[in-house]
Every structure is written in structure tokens, then in C-alpha cells.
Rosetta silent file (secondary structure, phi, psi, omega in degrees, C-alpha in Angstrom):
SEQUENCE: MSKYIPFRSKTLRASGLMDKRTLSVIVILTVIAVVVAIASAAIGSLRISPLSVVRIFLGMGDQAEATVVLQFRLPRIIVAMLIGMLLAASGAILQGMIRNPLASPDIMGITGGASAAAVVFITLLPAASVRYLPFAAILGAVAATAIIYVLAWKKGVSAMRLVLIGIGIEATMKAVTTLLIVRSQFYASSKALTWLTGTVYGSNWSNVFVLLPWTLVLLPVAFFMGRTLNVLQLGDDTAAGAGSKVDRDRLLLLVLCVGLASAAVAVGGAIGFVALLAPHAARRLVGPSFGGLLPVSALIGGIIVAASDLIARTAFAPLDLPVGIFTSLIGAPFFLYLLYKNRNA
SCORE:     score description
SCORE:     0.000 S_00000001
   1 L     0.000  134.639  179.973  114.065  120.701  134.742 S_00000001
   2 L   -67.226  141.516  177.441  114.639  121.391  131.049 S_00000001
   3 L   -93.164    5.666 -179.042  113.003  118.958  128.635 S_00000001
   4 E  -121.534  149.001  175.958  115.699  119.590  126.011 S_00000001
   5 E  -112.641  118.271  179.773  119.321  118.488  125.677 S_00000001
   6 E   -75.703  147.382  173.662  121.558  121.020  123.883 S_00000001
   7 E  -141.435  152.079 -178.977  124.128  119.792  121.353 S_00000001
   8 E  -145.855  135.619  178.614  126.777  121.533  119.289 S_00000001
   9 E  -122.361  114.302  176.864  129.056  120.292  116.499 S_00000001
  10 L   -70.587  -32.426 -179.192  132.133  122.343  115.623 S_00000001
  11 L   -64.343  -48.292 -178.567  132.821  120.104  112.625 S_00000001
  12 L   -87.434   -5.579 -176.467  129.379  120.645  111.080 S_00000001
  13 L    52.582   51.022 -177.652  129.089  124.167  112.512 S_00000001
  14 E  -138.909  153.382  176.293  125.646  123.316  113.794 S_00000001
  15 E  -148.513  163.144 -179.947  123.831  123.387  117.105 S_00000001
  16 E  -178.646 -171.503  179.457  120.374  122.603  118.379 S_00000001
  17 E  -125.010  134.421  177.330  118.168  121.137  121.049 S_00000001
  18 E  -108.678  124.064  178.017  117.103  117.498  121.349 S_00000001
  19 E   -66.546  129.701 -176.532  113.829  116.746  123.094 S_00000001
  20 H   -62.653  -37.379  179.252  114.455  114.253  125.913 S_00000001
  21 H   -64.707  -43.524  178.545  111.246  112.355  125.184 S_00000001
  22 H   -61.380  -43.430  178.867  112.180  112.003  121.521 S_00000001
  23 H   -62.049  -40.660  178.621  115.652  110.770  122.449 S_00000001
  24 H   -63.785  -42.404  179.493  114.145  108.207  124.845 S_00000001
  25 H   -63.835  -41.622  179.575  111.738  106.965  122.151 S_00000001
  26 H   -62.295  -42.365  179.165  114.590  106.640  119.629 S_00000001
  27 H   -63.380  -45.513 -178.815  116.646  104.604  122.103 S_00000001
  28 H   -63.645  -44.013  179.861  113.697  102.320  122.930 S_00000001
  29 H   -65.843  -35.596  176.770  112.838  101.784  119.255 S_00000001
  30 H   -63.056  -41.680  177.334  116.480  101.027  118.461 S_00000001
  31 H   -63.497  -42.438  178.521  116.469   98.344  121.159 S_00000001
  32 H   -62.105  -41.962  179.025  113.222   96.909  119.755 S_00000001
  33 H   -61.027  -40.518  178.167  114.746   96.848  116.252 S_00000001
  34 H   -65.439  -41.065  179.083  117.771   94.921  117.577 S_00000001
  35 H   -63.603  -44.019  178.379  115.475   92.445  119.366 S_00000001
  36 H   -61.627  -41.818  179.648  113.427   91.910  116.187 S_00000001
  37 H   -63.142  -43.215  179.432  116.639   91.370  114.207 S_00000001
  38 H   -65.555  -43.020  179.076  117.937   88.792  116.703 S_00000001
  39 H   -63.174  -42.022 -179.198  114.574   86.990  116.787 S_00000001
  40 H   -67.300  -34.732  177.947  114.377   86.929  112.994 S_00000001
  41 H   -72.652  -25.873 -175.998  117.921   85.577  112.745 S_00000001
  42 H   -86.853  -31.674 -171.708  117.178   82.882  115.334 S_00000001
  43 L   -95.872  133.115  178.750  113.811   81.598  114.073 S_00000001
  44 L   169.803 -167.621  179.010  113.532   79.431  110.978 S_00000001
  45 L   -60.653  -32.271  170.893  113.752   75.865  109.755 S_00000001
  46 L  -105.283  109.901 -178.684  117.020   75.704  111.693 S_00000001
  47 L   -78.618  131.060  178.558  116.364   77.061  115.181 S_00000001
  48 L  -125.966  136.715 -178.530  119.279   78.961  116.688 S_00000001
  49 L   -67.854  146.283  178.371  119.317   80.288  120.214 S_00000001
  50 H   -56.345  -36.263  178.683  119.290   84.098  120.577 S_00000001
  51 H   -63.668  -39.210  177.827  122.534   83.899  122.570 S_00000001
  52 H   -66.203  -36.331  177.468  124.180   82.027  119.692 S_00000001
  53 H   -62.849  -44.337  178.288  122.931   84.692  117.275 S_00000001
  54 H   -60.788  -42.899  178.668  124.517   87.409  119.403 S_00000001
  55 H   -62.469  -38.129  177.826  127.781   85.443  119.474 S_00000001
  56 H   -65.718  -41.740  177.050  127.648   85.125  115.686 S_00000001
  57 H   -60.911  -29.006 -179.644  127.103   88.871  115.337 S_00000001
  58 L   -89.217    4.759  177.394  130.221   89.345  117.481 S_00000001
  59 L    90.432   14.897  179.919  132.259   87.077  115.213 S_00000001
  60 L  -122.371 -172.436  175.583  132.053   83.912  117.282 S_00000001
  61 L   100.322  174.734 -178.158  129.785   80.849  117.337 S_00000001
  62 L   -66.112  138.623 -175.486  129.294   77.664  115.349 S_00000001
  63 H   -65.325  -41.736 -179.655  130.433   77.880  111.708 S_00000001
  64 H   -64.929  -44.475  178.261  127.350   76.153  110.247 S_00000001
  65 H   -65.214  -37.468  179.216  124.984   78.389  112.217 S_00000001
  66 H   -62.893  -37.902  178.281  127.046   81.439  111.257 S_00000001
  67 H   -63.187  -44.291  179.257  126.647   80.572  107.576 S_00000001
  68 H   -62.022  -45.743 -175.995  122.855   80.355  107.915 S_00000001
  69 H   -70.435  -50.261 -171.253  122.631   83.631  109.842 S_00000001
  70 H   -78.899  -31.166 -176.026  125.157   85.724  107.946 S_00000001
  71 H   -95.452  -25.997 -174.964  124.583   84.497  104.395 S_00000001
  72 H  -115.351  -47.560 -172.820  120.832   83.876  104.342 S_00000001
  73 H   -88.021  -43.441 -175.414  118.950   85.540  107.198 S_00000001
  74 H   -62.518  -44.594  177.417  120.906   88.703  108.019 S_00000001
  75 H   -58.582  -39.229  179.525  120.811   90.226  104.497 S_00000001
  76 H   -65.682  -39.806  178.374  117.051   89.694  104.381 S_00000001
  77 H   -63.445  -46.018 -178.652  116.635   91.329  107.804 S_00000001
  78 H   -64.389  -43.574  178.789  118.727   94.343  106.797 S_00000001
  79 H   -60.088  -44.734  179.654  116.889   94.731  103.488 S_00000001
  80 H   -60.089  -44.234 -178.422  113.511   94.582  105.272 S_00000001
  81 H   -68.440  -41.355  179.346  114.565   97.229  107.797 S_00000001
  82 H   -64.611  -41.886  177.618  116.061   99.542  105.174 S_00000001
  83 H   -60.879  -46.166  179.090  112.943   99.278  103.004 S_00000001
  84 H   -60.721  -41.364  179.535  110.733  100.046  105.985 S_00000001
  85 H   -64.841  -43.783 -179.740  112.847  103.059  106.956 S_00000001
  86 H   -65.195  -43.900  179.735  112.820  104.476  103.434 S_00000001
  87 H   -64.454  -43.334 -177.908  109.056  104.001  102.993 S_00000001
  88 H   -64.574  -43.747  178.605  108.242  105.481  106.402 S_00000001
  89 H   -64.576  -38.652  177.266  110.407  108.549  105.860 S_00000001
  90 H   -61.341  -44.631  179.165  108.855  109.012  102.414 S_00000001
  91 H   -64.404  -40.667  179.538  105.354  108.857  103.891 S_00000001
  92 H   -63.629  -41.796  179.404  106.199  111.320  106.668 S_00000001
  93 H   -64.816  -43.800 -178.120  107.606  113.818  104.161 S_00000001
  94 H   -64.621  -42.929  178.126  104.589  113.498  101.880 S_00000001
  95 H   -62.916  -39.729  179.125  102.115  113.952  104.743 S_00000001
  96 H   -72.389  -37.479 -176.057  103.989  117.015  105.967 S_00000001
  97 H   -65.001  -39.920 -176.840  104.501  118.499  102.515 S_00000001
  98 H  -107.944    4.970  176.062  100.814  118.505  101.603 S_00000001
  99 L    54.038   46.311  179.107   99.463  118.712  105.172 S_00000001
 100 L  -134.175  116.281 -176.072   97.264  115.650  104.719 S_00000001
 101 L   -70.347  -10.863 -179.021   97.430  112.790  107.247 S_00000001
 102 L   -99.681    6.933 -178.648   96.023  110.300  104.719 S_00000001
 103 L   -84.232  145.533  172.215   98.753  110.844  102.119 S_00000001
 104 L  -164.434  159.082 -177.537  101.363  108.222  101.294 S_00000001
 105 L   -59.753  -30.428 -179.146  103.345  107.195   98.184 S_00000001
 106 L   -83.272   -2.265  174.157  101.147  104.129   97.624 S_00000001
 107 L  -107.989  -27.324 -172.394   98.007  106.284   97.568 S_00000001
 108 L   -93.149    4.881  175.608   99.419  109.278   95.672 S_00000001
 109 L    99.497  -12.823 -177.966  100.584  107.509   92.499 S_00000001
 110 H   -68.700  -51.924  176.680  104.323  107.293   93.227 S_00000001
 111 H   -64.839  -36.018  178.836  104.288  103.592   94.066 S_00000001
 112 H   -60.469  -40.439  177.496  101.719  103.043   91.312 S_00000001
 113 H   -64.271  -42.659  177.311  104.117  104.428   88.718 S_00000001
 114 H   -63.296  -41.492 -178.521  106.903  102.163   89.957 S_00000001
 115 H   -65.624  -44.309 -179.637  104.547   99.176   89.945 S_00000001
 116 H   -61.841  -43.609  179.106  103.286   99.836   86.419 S_00000001
 117 H   -64.213  -40.493  179.602  106.820  100.143   85.066 S_00000001
 118 H   -64.941  -41.478 -179.971  107.894   96.961   86.861 S_00000001
 119 H   -67.992  -37.784  173.677  104.917   95.009   85.503 S_00000001
 120 H   -57.937  -45.129 -179.591  105.645   96.302   81.983 S_00000001
 121 H   -62.910  -45.072 -175.984  109.207   95.046   82.406 S_00000001
 122 H   -69.565  -41.999 -172.704  108.132   91.634   83.756 S_00000001
 123 H   -87.477  -35.011 -176.307  105.330   90.939   81.272 S_00000001
 124 H   -97.503  -16.629  179.070  106.576   92.544   78.053 S_00000001
 125 L  -126.555   59.813 -174.883  110.315   91.900   78.462 S_00000001
 126 L   -64.619  -23.514 -178.603  110.441   88.371   79.917 S_00000001
 127 L   -84.852  -10.866 -177.815  113.878   87.676   78.432 S_00000001
 128 L   -73.013  151.871 -179.220  115.477   90.747   80.040 S_00000001
 129 L   -67.855  139.269 -178.542  117.698   90.299   83.077 S_00000001
 130 H   -67.263  -16.507 -179.270  115.933   90.787   86.426 S_00000001
 131 H   -65.495  -19.184  179.805  118.809   92.978   87.571 S_00000001
 132 H   -90.030   -3.579 -179.971  117.311   95.808   85.509 S_00000001
 133 H   -60.064  -43.910  177.553  113.934   95.603   87.259 S_00000001
 134 H   -57.859  -37.778  179.121  114.885   98.163   89.977 S_00000001
 135 H   -65.352  -38.571  177.491  115.841  100.689   87.301 S_00000001
 136 H   -62.846  -42.474 -179.613  112.469  100.206   85.598 S_00000001
 137 H   -64.305  -42.713  179.989  110.660  100.757   88.913 S_00000001
 138 H   -64.338  -43.679  178.427  112.616  103.926   89.678 S_00000001
 139 H   -62.134  -38.504  178.196  111.968  105.325   86.189 S_00000001
 140 H   -64.318  -42.561  178.802  108.261  104.545   86.583 S_00000001
 141 H   -64.275  -42.592  179.334  108.066  106.356   89.921 S_00000001
 142 H   -64.593  -43.417 -179.515  109.894  109.388   88.531 S_00000001
 143 H   -63.691  -44.833 -179.782  107.679  109.496   85.419 S_00000001
 144 H   -62.810  -41.168 -179.870  104.455  109.230   87.430 S_00000001
 145 H   -66.776  -39.145  177.527  105.592  111.965   89.815 S_00000001
 146 H   -61.553  -42.373  178.166  106.559  114.251   86.937 S_00000001
 147 H   -62.425  -44.896  179.417  103.090  113.797   85.421 S_00000001
 148 H   -59.241  -45.744 -175.489  101.446  114.534   88.781 S_00000001
 149 H   -67.050  -42.816 -179.389  103.526  117.678   89.278 S_00000001
 150 H   -64.458  -44.656 -179.652  102.934  119.016   85.769 S_00000001
 151 H   -68.193  -27.211 -178.702   99.182  118.429   85.953 S_00000001
 152 H   -83.750  -11.836 -175.451   99.028  119.985   89.434 S_00000001
 153 E   -76.127  124.795  174.028  100.865  123.140   88.366 S_00000001
 154 L  -156.006   90.260 -172.560   98.695  126.229   88.091 S_00000001
 155 L    55.248   42.336 -174.018  100.612  129.363   89.075 S_00000001
 156 L   115.660  173.707 -178.844  102.268  127.148   91.634 S_00000001
 157 E  -117.994  117.999  178.140  101.395  123.767   93.105 S_00000001
 158 L   -91.684  153.198 -179.099   98.750  123.511   95.793 S_00000001
 159 H   -62.423  -39.682 -176.887   98.602  120.617   98.207 S_00000001
 160 H   -64.960  -41.936  178.963   94.998  119.813   97.301 S_00000001
 161 H   -65.119  -37.981  177.107   95.736  119.528   93.568 S_00000001
 162 H   -60.232  -42.411 -179.015   98.676  117.240   94.281 S_00000001
 163 H   -64.408  -51.745 -174.251   96.442  114.944   96.325 S_00000001
 164 H   -65.408  -44.576  179.720   93.580  114.759   93.846 S_00000001
 165 H   -69.059  -36.749  177.172   95.747  114.307   90.757 S_00000001
 166 H   -60.951  -42.132  177.865   97.949  111.806   92.605 S_00000001
 167 H   -63.963  -39.410  177.902   94.933  109.668   93.464 S_00000001
 168 H   -64.822  -42.065  178.324   93.824  109.804   89.819 S_00000001
 169 H   -65.762  -39.514  178.215   97.264  108.753   88.570 S_00000001
 170 H   -60.465  -43.725  178.633   97.370  105.916   91.116 S_00000001
 171 H   -63.725  -40.483  178.424   94.026  104.604   89.847 S_00000001
 172 H   -63.670  -43.981 -179.704   95.260  104.824   86.248 S_00000001
 173 H   -63.575  -38.379  177.959   98.479  102.961   87.074 S_00000001
 174 H   -65.182  -38.789  177.603   96.520  100.205   88.817 S_00000001
 175 H   -63.743  -40.605  179.046   94.295   99.816   85.764 S_00000001
 176 H   -64.053  -45.733 -178.863   97.373   99.526   83.538 S_00000001
 177 H   -64.980  -39.750  178.990   99.006   96.906   85.769 S_00000001
 178 H   -63.527  -43.836  178.707   95.791   94.867   85.983 S_00000001
 179 H   -60.473  -44.115 -179.347   95.391   94.906   82.193 S_00000001
 180 H   -65.258  -40.324 -179.395   98.990   93.781   81.672 S_00000001
 181 H   -66.984  -42.627 -179.544   98.696   90.966   84.219 S_00000001
 182 H   -61.975  -36.842 -175.211   95.439   89.662   82.755 S_00000001
 183 H   -89.974   -3.433 -176.173   96.919   89.564   79.242 S_00000001
 184 L   -92.567  168.799  176.855  100.291   88.050   80.212 S_00000001
 185 L   -71.429  161.781 -172.192  101.358   84.430   80.474 S_00000001
 186 H   -58.485  -46.449 -177.097  100.906   82.573   83.753 S_00000001
 187 H   -60.533  -46.026 -178.983  104.568   82.641   84.806 S_00000001
 188 H   -66.776  -40.431 -178.870  104.913   86.364   84.169 S_00000001
 189 H   -66.236  -40.231  179.560  101.582   87.203   85.822 S_00000001
 190 H   -66.761  -38.119  177.484  102.403   85.211   88.981 S_00000001
 191 H   -65.521  -41.063  179.455  105.812   86.887   89.191 S_00000001
 192 H   -66.207  -40.996  179.742  104.222   90.313   88.725 S_00000001
 193 H   -64.408  -39.441  176.675  101.573   89.642   91.382 S_00000001
 194 H   -62.582  -43.060  179.162  104.238   88.593   93.886 S_00000001
 195 H   -64.307  -40.653 -178.949  106.184   91.783   93.172 S_00000001
 196 H   -66.625  -29.846  177.927  103.035   93.899   93.502 S_00000001
 197 H   -72.383  -33.681 -179.128  102.290   92.367   96.903 S_00000001
 198 L   100.382  120.755 -178.547  105.775   93.202   98.128 S_00000001
 199 L  -151.680  150.478  172.324  108.424   90.708   99.128 S_00000001
 200 L  -116.753   18.523  179.351  112.003   90.500  100.385 S_00000001
 201 L   -60.683  135.104  178.063  112.274   86.802   99.550 S_00000001
 202 L    77.455   11.751  179.583  115.716   85.845   98.269 S_00000001
 203 L   -64.509  141.238  179.491  117.364   89.064   99.465 S_00000001
 204 L  -135.127 -173.535 -176.692  121.146   88.875   99.583 S_00000001
 205 H   -66.790  -25.848  175.714  124.086   91.144  100.259 S_00000001
 206 H   -62.345  -41.094  176.663  123.853   92.576   96.741 S_00000001
 207 H   -64.316  -38.196  177.304  120.397   93.930   97.615 S_00000001
 208 H   -60.610  -45.954 -177.407  121.803   95.392  100.833 S_00000001
 209 H   -71.208  -22.197  172.970  124.543   97.198   98.903 S_00000001
 210 H   -71.766  -43.243 -176.105  121.958   98.520   96.430 S_00000001
 211 H   -78.813  -31.794 -171.186  119.810  100.009   99.209 S_00000001
 212 H   -59.532  -45.412  179.060  122.563  101.184  101.538 S_00000001
 213 H   -61.484  -40.914  177.281  123.789  104.207   99.505 S_00000001
 214 H   -59.935  -42.490 -178.332  120.224  105.476   99.071 S_00000001
 215 H   -67.013  -45.988 -176.345  119.639  105.113  102.802 S_00000001
 216 H   -68.073  -26.664 -179.998  122.916  106.739  103.868 S_00000001
 217 H   -91.791  -50.874 -169.953  122.377  109.708  101.546 S_00000001
 218 H   -77.814  -36.538 -178.954  118.624  110.317  101.488 S_00000001
 219 H   -63.556  -47.592  175.880  117.680  109.669  105.120 S_00000001
 220 H   -59.419  -37.757  176.988  120.067  112.316  106.559 S_00000001
 221 H   -62.636  -40.991  177.908  118.821  114.763  103.912 S_00000001
 222 H   -61.390  -44.119  179.248  115.244  113.960  104.971 S_00000001
 223 H   -63.131  -38.830  179.652  116.093  114.589  108.631 S_00000001
 224 H   -64.788  -30.427 -178.691  117.763  117.863  107.666 S_00000001
 225 L   -81.191    4.571 -179.405  114.587  118.969  105.854 S_00000001
 226 H   -58.354  -39.662  179.719  112.550  118.650  109.045 S_00000001
 227 H   -63.745  -40.222  177.880  112.715  122.385  109.695 S_00000001
 228 H   -61.887  -41.964  178.299  111.381  123.107  106.195 S_00000001
 229 H   -63.906  -38.484  178.108  108.472  120.740  106.792 S_00000001
 230 H   -61.896  -39.436  179.010  107.696  122.443  110.104 S_00000001
 231 H   -66.945  -40.521 -179.264  107.474  125.798  108.339 S_00000001
 232 H   -65.019  -22.342  178.132  105.161  124.406  105.629 S_00000001
 233 L   -65.456  -17.448 -178.574  102.745  123.267  108.339 S_00000001
 234 L   -77.094   -9.600 -175.385  101.899  126.944  108.900 S_00000001
 235 L   102.279  154.905 -174.063  100.224  127.186  105.486 S_00000001
 236 H   -60.842  -45.710 -176.818  101.544  128.513  102.189 S_00000001
 237 H   -65.939  -46.750 -179.936  100.997  132.206  102.918 S_00000001
 238 H   -66.041  -39.816  178.692  102.462  132.115  106.414 S_00000001
 239 H   -62.851  -41.219  177.536  105.371  129.939  105.265 S_00000001
 240 H   -64.252  -38.842  177.442  106.141  132.406  102.470 S_00000001
 241 H   -65.868  -26.822  178.675  105.994  135.237  105.001 S_00000001
 242 L   -84.588    1.684  176.272  108.484  133.340  107.174 S_00000001
 243 L   103.943    1.669 -179.840  110.955  133.253  104.296 S_00000001
 244 L   -81.629  135.825  170.805  110.170  129.867  102.750 S_00000001
 245 L   -88.673   93.175 -164.349  110.130  129.560   98.964 S_00000001
 246 H   -59.550  -50.619 -176.986  107.074  127.353   99.040 S_00000001
 247 H   -64.245  -41.250  178.608  107.010  126.016   95.464 S_00000001
 248 H   -64.774  -46.256 -179.386  110.752  125.340   95.428 S_00000001
 249 H   -63.279  -39.852  179.840  110.682  123.645   98.831 S_00000001
 250 H   -65.620  -37.972  177.681  107.669  121.550   97.862 S_00000001
 251 H   -65.733  -44.673  178.744  109.412  120.415   94.679 S_00000001
 252 H   -61.401  -41.584  179.221  112.589  119.491   96.586 S_00000001
 253 H   -66.929  -37.931  178.699  110.571  117.560   99.148 S_00000001
 254 H   -65.304  -41.814  177.206  108.643  115.769   96.406 S_00000001
 255 H   -62.141  -42.613  178.636  111.909  114.738   94.699 S_00000001
 256 H   -63.391  -42.525  178.355  113.237  113.492   98.055 S_00000001
 257 H   -60.643  -43.537  179.811  110.010  111.574   98.691 S_00000001
 258 H   -65.014  -41.926  178.634  110.233  109.927   95.258 S_00000001
 259 H   -60.621  -45.145  179.377  113.869  108.971   95.830 S_00000001
 260 H   -63.861  -49.235 -175.750  113.104  107.339   99.168 S_00000001
 261 H   -69.082  -43.128 -176.219  109.992  105.495   97.966 S_00000001
 262 H   -68.201  -35.025  176.593  111.345  104.371   94.597 S_00000001
 263 H   -62.535  -42.793  179.398  114.536  102.956   96.123 S_00000001
 264 H   -67.422  -45.895 -177.924  112.463  100.892   98.542 S_00000001
 265 H   -66.531  -35.102 -178.237  109.933   99.772   95.936 S_00000001
 266 H   -60.919  -33.657 -178.238  112.657   98.904   93.436 S_00000001
 267 H   -95.709  -40.911 -173.194  114.085   96.246   95.765 S_00000001
 268 H  -103.082   -3.636 -176.359  111.079   95.136   97.836 S_00000001
 269 L    81.169 -171.784 -173.462  108.161   95.663   95.504 S_00000001
 270 L   -84.770   71.024  177.858  104.961   97.522   96.334 S_00000001
 271 L   -73.409  117.912 -170.044  104.873   96.940  100.100 S_00000001
 272 L   -91.479  154.193  167.074  101.707   98.706  101.196 S_00000001
 273 L    74.476  -11.422  178.882  100.651  100.877  104.129 S_00000001
 274 H   -64.029  -43.833 -178.810  104.051  101.228  105.832 S_00000001
 275 H   -65.615  -23.510  177.280  104.421  104.801  104.553 S_00000001
 276 H   -87.067  -42.528 -171.476  100.963  105.618  105.935 S_00000001
 277 H   -74.886  -47.140 -172.013  101.130  103.757  109.235 S_00000001
 278 H   -61.239  -45.411  179.421  104.607  104.592  110.567 S_00000001
 279 H   -61.992  -34.005  178.505  104.311  108.431  110.563 S_00000001
 280 H   -68.559  -42.260  176.710  101.018  108.258  112.446 S_00000001
 281 H   -62.051  -40.408  179.105  102.486  105.957  115.076 S_00000001
 282 H   -65.383  -39.191 -179.321  105.488  108.288  115.382 S_00000001
 283 H   -62.817  -34.757  178.266  103.240  111.336  115.721 S_00000001
 284 H   -71.434  -26.959 -177.442  101.497  109.721  118.689 S_00000001
 285 H   -85.385  -40.341 -171.398  104.852  109.015  120.334 S_00000001
 286 H  -125.976    0.827  178.790  106.771  112.271  119.823 S_00000001
 287 L    90.267 -175.251 -170.065  104.299  114.844  118.530 S_00000001
 288 L   -86.586   -9.319 -177.519  104.077  116.730  115.220 S_00000001
 289 L   -69.071  128.064 -172.920  107.546  118.314  115.026 S_00000001
 290 H   -74.930  -13.645  175.091  109.411  116.766  112.106 S_00000001
 291 H   -59.780  -38.625  176.284  112.774  117.030  113.839 S_00000001
 292 H   -98.589  -28.764 -175.401  111.772  114.019  115.932 S_00000001
 293 H   -64.272  -40.491 -176.061  108.970  112.674  113.761 S_00000001
 294 H   -66.488  -51.339  178.904  111.166  111.711  110.793 S_00000001
 295 H   -65.512  -35.541  178.412  113.767  109.543  112.607 S_00000001
 296 H   -67.547  -41.063  176.022  111.098  107.929  114.778 S_00000001
 297 H   -58.360  -44.750 -179.037  108.967  107.185  111.687 S_00000001
 298 H   -61.167  -43.764  179.266  111.969  105.572  110.008 S_00000001
 299 H   -64.302  -43.741  179.307  112.655  103.330  112.997 S_00000001
 300 H   -63.249  -41.975  178.395  109.004  102.299  113.275 S_00000001
 301 H   -60.827  -43.286  177.618  108.867  101.554  109.538 S_00000001
 302 H   -61.857  -41.410  179.206  111.945   99.353  109.776 S_00000001
 303 H   -66.056  -42.703 -178.843  110.492   97.441  112.721 S_00000001
 304 H   -59.985  -49.030 -176.762  107.118   96.959  110.990 S_00000001
 305 H   -69.224  -42.175 -179.964  108.605   95.486  107.809 S_00000001
 306 H   -64.561  -42.955  178.936  111.175   93.325  109.614 S_00000001
 307 H   -67.840  -39.518  178.190  108.576   91.962  112.061 S_00000001
 308 H   -64.111  -37.869  179.057  106.063   91.384  109.247 S_00000001
 309 H   -68.623  -35.473  175.975  108.707   89.506  107.268 S_00000001
 310 H   -60.647  -44.434  177.768  109.473   87.323  110.283 S_00000001
 311 H   -65.154  -44.492 -178.360  105.780   86.384  110.473 S_00000001
 312 H   -61.642  -33.787 -175.995  105.565   85.893  106.691 S_00000001
 313 H   -82.441  -27.061 -170.637  108.582   83.589  106.728 S_00000001
 314 H  -116.706  -26.500 -171.804  107.683   81.451  109.751 S_00000001
 315 L   -66.148  -32.281 -177.052  103.940   81.529  110.476 S_00000001
 316 L  -122.443   32.871  179.833  102.975   79.285  107.545 S_00000001
 317 L   -55.347  141.092    9.927  106.228   77.335  107.083 S_00000001
 318 L   -84.183    3.177  176.365  107.313   75.829  104.777 S_00000001
 319 L   -69.146  141.566  176.344  105.486   78.508  102.766 S_00000001
 320 L  -116.733   98.170 -172.215  107.330   81.837  102.544 S_00000001
 321 L   -84.207  155.373  175.771  104.652   84.457  102.010 S_00000001
 322 L   -62.529  137.880 -177.752  105.171   88.002  100.670 S_00000001
 323 H   -64.415  -28.063 -178.680  105.760   90.501  103.459 S_00000001
 324 H   -62.066  -23.983  176.987  103.253   92.918  101.875 S_00000001
 325 H   -61.187  -43.191 -173.800  100.397   90.621  102.905 S_00000001
 326 H   -83.001  -31.524  173.259  101.102   91.234  106.564 S_00000001
 327 H   -66.604  -34.157  177.013  101.869   94.947  106.322 S_00000001
 328 H   -71.318  -37.442  177.055   98.506   95.298  104.551 S_00000001
 329 H   -61.936  -32.911  176.083   96.741   93.212  107.215 S_00000001
 330 H   -79.914  -44.728 -170.197   98.078   95.675  109.778 S_00000001
 331 H   -77.811  -35.015 -176.787   97.728   98.819  107.694 S_00000001
 332 H   -61.152  -49.073  176.291   94.298   98.408  106.077 S_00000001
 333 H   -61.238  -35.715  179.024   92.325   98.424  109.371 S_00000001
 334 H   -66.278  -38.589  177.638   94.457  101.337  110.549 S_00000001
 335 H   -62.817  -42.496  176.816   93.659  103.240  107.331 S_00000001
 336 H   -62.481  -37.265  177.163   89.920  102.668  107.884 S_00000001
 337 H   -63.590  -41.539  178.202   90.357  103.931  111.436 S_00000001
 338 H   -64.566  -41.973  176.874   92.009  107.109  110.130 S_00000001
 339 H   -60.883  -40.251  179.155   89.204  107.654  107.637 S_00000001
 340 H   -63.850  -43.273 -177.988   86.681  107.235  110.453 S_00000001
 341 H   -67.765  -31.525 -176.146   88.506  109.733  112.671 S_00000001
 342 L  -100.605   19.011 -176.335   88.780  112.284  109.843 S_00000001
 343 L   -65.458  -26.496 -179.295   85.227  111.873  108.536 S_00000001
 344 L  -104.715    7.030 -177.638   84.230  115.351  109.749 S_00000001
 345 L   -73.951    0.000    0.000   87.562  117.012  108.886 S_00000001
């Protein structure tokens, strides 16, 4: 029996093969994501039965409960899932692009640039409207990535130089943010620390509409670039021999990675370890091919952030803790495990 399902689209003039195992994993993860969303919508200071939540999603149910679910809980759930999907896809692309399983935007300086810019905005421009904070974070991520790329360029850009310079830029950005926080007033420093930890507290439909265009545009592009990532896994020389323009493709992938990560960080703050953890979990489920790895990583990332936010919101009620605390509690031990496994690599 064939392990692949053929598909063909006359509209897109495209065809291909879908691995049955990958399709099964995607279906299962989608069901898990729906279950997490229903549980998160049901649990809170006002307990709502899961059946009532489903009825509300279908346009029925009690009006008071519908207001709580649709106006307060559902936007936060969607924002958490979109952030997780964007971060996970960004991490998968970065790991594939430089062929390093320990790479992620929060280790390579991309998130650090966004964080430094956001802290500059919070501490030095306290009177400015918070609506401009996402733009500051995106500009910071783009600037940090540009610096990394320029410094890594030497008759082309090698994966190793990108890693080493990225780690150096990340350390520099952390030093800058720490200095700014120490020298700022208490209110600004506490706000900056909360943002640096990562939170989706207070998310509303405006945040959903900010993230949705990035997700609808960049995620399909990321999935489409899976074939390019597969070719780059062969090594620069072999990839060039197979027809890949290595430096151009690496630059395009880096820009895509920055777009995905900066959009997520701009809304949710510096949520750590999702971009590192999700691609590894996906690789264990569906293997190394990026055709299946990217969508599975995105689903796992969305589930991780949404489930972590559910714990952050309910485990220590009435306190509403930043979601980044719990993604780090999951991700830090996993990162140490990866370092242990790759100690002889």
C-alpha cells in the first residue's frame, strides 16, 4: 500500500504527494488545538461547560456567557495560537536554513533586537502611545538581522558565521535591555520586564486583526519554501549543484524568518523557547522533510502557547502570569536535553 496520497490543483497548476502519516498527525494536532481552545474558553473565574462553549461557537447559548467567551477569552486564545504558530514556523525555517538544531530567533539575536527596541520605546518614550510598540519591535528585529547579515557576509554567508554572530548580537541586545531597565523608573521597568517575559494578557480582537494578515501571508509562503529548505540540507556545494542559488535563498529565508518572528514578538513580547521546542517535536513526529515539518511545527507551537496561557491564567488565580514563564519552564529543560544529546556533535 502506498504511503502517499496524490493531489492536484488545476487552479494553482500544482501537484504533489502528501505523506499519510503527516496528514494523520496534522489532523490529530488540529483536534488537540480545538480541544485546548474549548478548554481555555471554558475555564476561568466564570466556569462554563465545554458543551456551552461549543454552542456559543455555533452562535447559540446564553448571552452573558457568550459575551465572556467571545469578547474576552476567544481573542486571547486566537492571539496565543497565532503567536505560537508564527514563532514555531520561524524556528523551523532558521534551523533548516543554517542546518543547526539549536538555532532559534530568541538565541540568534532576532528576538533580542525586537526586545531591545521595545524596551527603548517603553523606557525612553513613556508618553508615546502603546499602539506604536509593535512597530518599534519589528524595526528592532529587522535592524538586528541586518547587522547580523552584514557582519556574517564574506564572499557569501555561511551558516556557521550566522550562528556565531547571531549569538553575539543576542548577548549585546540583552546587555542593552538590562541597562535600560536598571536605569528606568519603576513603572517603566516593570512594564518592560513583563513584555520581555512574554504575555498575551489583555489581548482583544484588534490584536487578532494585527496578527491575522501576517499569518495568512507568511505561513503559506513558509510552507511553499519547504522544498528550498530540503535542498539546503544537502550542504551549500551540493545545493548549488542542484540548481539552488544558496546566498539568495538563504537571504529570502532569513527575511521570512524575521517577518514571522517579529510579528509574533511585536504582539506577544519575547515568548521564549517555542521556536526551539516546536520544530524538534515536529521532527520526531513526521521526520526531517520540511514539507510536513513546517505545518506540524506551526500547529505544535500554537498548542504550546495556548496551553501555557491557559495554565498561566488559571493555575495561580486571581494572578494572571505571563505566558512566557510557562513556555520557558517547558523549553529550558528541553534545551538542556538537546545540548546534552549534541555534546559530541
